[in-house]
């Protein structure tokens, strides 16, 4: 059994690498959407933030699961880490939906007040 604190430096690098890949991928997708006039700058920035956050959470949970799998009861610990990661990604998705719904409602009220 190894001490997980000894792996902190490597773990940080892996999580940051996952965040960078998520940022690069989401930025590329949104840049193409902006170029083709399929989204606005505000929507693109929101989507980049959301997807980068989700990618970072997912990467962190996979790295944690990998680090935990060889410990005592490692399979259970690794599955727990993956479950927490999945819940984190889901929570970010639901938060984004809630924010978009509230913003849509505010925009509808503004339009009604202008009429």
Coordinates of C-alpha atoms in Angstrom, one line a residue:
X1 CA 0.0 0.0 0.0
X2 CA 1.5 3.4 -1.0
X3 CA 0.9 6.8 0.5
X4 CA -1.3 8.9 -1.8
X5 CA 0.3 12.1 -0.6
X6 CA 3.5 11.0 -2.4
X7 CA 1.5 11.1 -5.7
X8 CA 0.1 14.6 -5.2
X9 CA 2.5 16.2 -7.7
X10 CA 1.8 13.7 -10.4
X11 CA -2.0 13.8 -9.7
X12 CA -2.0 17.6 -10.1
X13 CA -0.2 17.3 -13.4
X14 CA -2.7 14.7 -14.7
X15 CA -5.7 16.7 -13.5
X16 CA -4.3 19.9 -15.1
X17 CA -3.6 18.0 -18.3
X18 CA -7.2 16.8 -18.4
X19 CA -8.4 20.4 -17.8
X20 CA -6.2 21.7 -20.6
X21 CA -7.5 19.0 -23.0
X22 CA -11.1 19.8 -22.1
X23 CA -10.4 23.6 -22.5
X24 CA -8.8 23.0 -25.9
X25 CA -11.6 20.8 -27.2
X26 CA -14.5 22.9 -26.0
X27 CA -12.8 26.1 -27.3
X28 CA -12.3 24.5 -30.7
X29 CA -15.9 23.4 -31.0
X30 CA -17.2 26.8 -29.9
X31 CA -14.8 28.7 -32.1
X32 CA -16.2 26.8 -35.1
X33 CA -19.8 27.4 -34.0
X34 CA -19.0 31.2 -33.7
X35 CA -17.4 31.2 -37.1
X36 CA -20.5 29.6 -38.6
X37 CA -22.8 32.0 -36.7
X38 CA -24.4 29.1 -34.7
X39 CA -23.8 30.7 -31.3
X40 CA -23.1 34.0 -29.6
X41 CA -19.9 34.9 -27.7
X42 CA -21.8 34.8 -24.4
X43 CA -23.2 31.3 -25.1
X44 CA -19.7 30.1 -26.3
X45 CA -18.0 31.3 -23.2
X46 CA -20.6 29.7 -21.0
X47 CA -20.3 26.4 -22.9
X48 CA -16.5 26.5 -22.7
X49 CA -16.7 27.1 -18.9
X50 CA -19.2 24.3 -18.4
X51 CA -17.4 21.7 -20.5
X52 CA -14.0 22.6 -19.1
X53 CA -15.3 22.2 -15.5
X54 CA -17.0 18.9 -16.4
X55 CA -13.8 17.6 -18.0
X56 CA -11.7 18.6 -15.0
X57 CA -14.1 16.9 -12.6
X58 CA -14.1 13.7 -14.8
X59 CA -10.4 13.7 -15.1
X60 CA -9.9 14.2 -11.3
X61 CA -12.2 11.3 -10.5
X62 CA -10.5 9.0 -12.9
X63 CA -7.1 9.9 -11.5
X64 CA -8.4 9.4 -8.0
X65 CA -9.8 6.0 -9.0
X66 CA -6.5 5.0 -10.5
X67 CA -4.6 6.0 -7.4
X68 CA -7.0 4.1 -5.1
X69 CA -7.4 0.9 -7.0
X70 CA -4.4 -0.9 -5.4
X71 CA -5.3 0.0 -1.8
X72 CA -7.2 -2.2 0.6
X73 CA -10.8 -2.2 -0.6
X74 CA -9.5 -0.3 -3.6
X75 CA -12.2 -1.4 -6.0
X76 CA -14.9 0.1 -3.8
X77 CA -12.9 3.3 -3.2
X78 CA -12.2 3.6 -7.0
X79 CA -15.9 3.1 -7.8
X80 CA -16.8 5.7 -5.2
X81 CA -14.4 8.2 -6.7
X82 CA -15.9 7.5 -10.2
X83 CA -19.4 7.9 -8.8
X84 CA -18.5 11.2 -7.1
X85 CA -17.0 12.4 -10.4
X86 CA -20.2 11.5 -12.3
X87 CA -22.3 13.3 -9.8
X88 CA -20.1 16.4 -10.1
X89 CA -20.5 16.4 -13.9
X90 CA -24.2 15.9 -13.5
X91 CA -24.4 18.8 -11.0
X92 CA -22.6 21.2 -13.4
X93 CA -25.1 20.2 -16.1
X94 CA -28.1 20.8 -13.9
X95 CA -26.7 24.2 -12.7
X96 CA -26.2 25.3 -16.3
X97 CA -29.8 24.3 -17.1
X98 CA -31.1 26.2 -14.1
X99 CA -29.0 29.3 -15.0
X100 CA -30.2 29.2 -18.7
X101 CA -33.8 28.8 -17.6
X102 CA -33.6 31.7 -15.3
X103 CA -31.9 33.8 -17.9
X104 CA -34.6 32.9 -20.5
X105 CA -37.3 33.9 -18.0
X106 CA -35.7 37.2 -17.4
X107 CA -35.3 37.9 -21.2
X108 CA -39.0 37.0 -21.6
X109 CA -40.0 39.5 -18.9
X110 CA -37.8 42.2 -20.5
X111 CA -39.6 41.7 -23.8
X112 CA -43.0 41.8 -22.2
X113 CA -42.1 45.0 -20.4
X114 CA -40.9 46.6 -23.6
X115 CA -44.2 45.9 -25.3

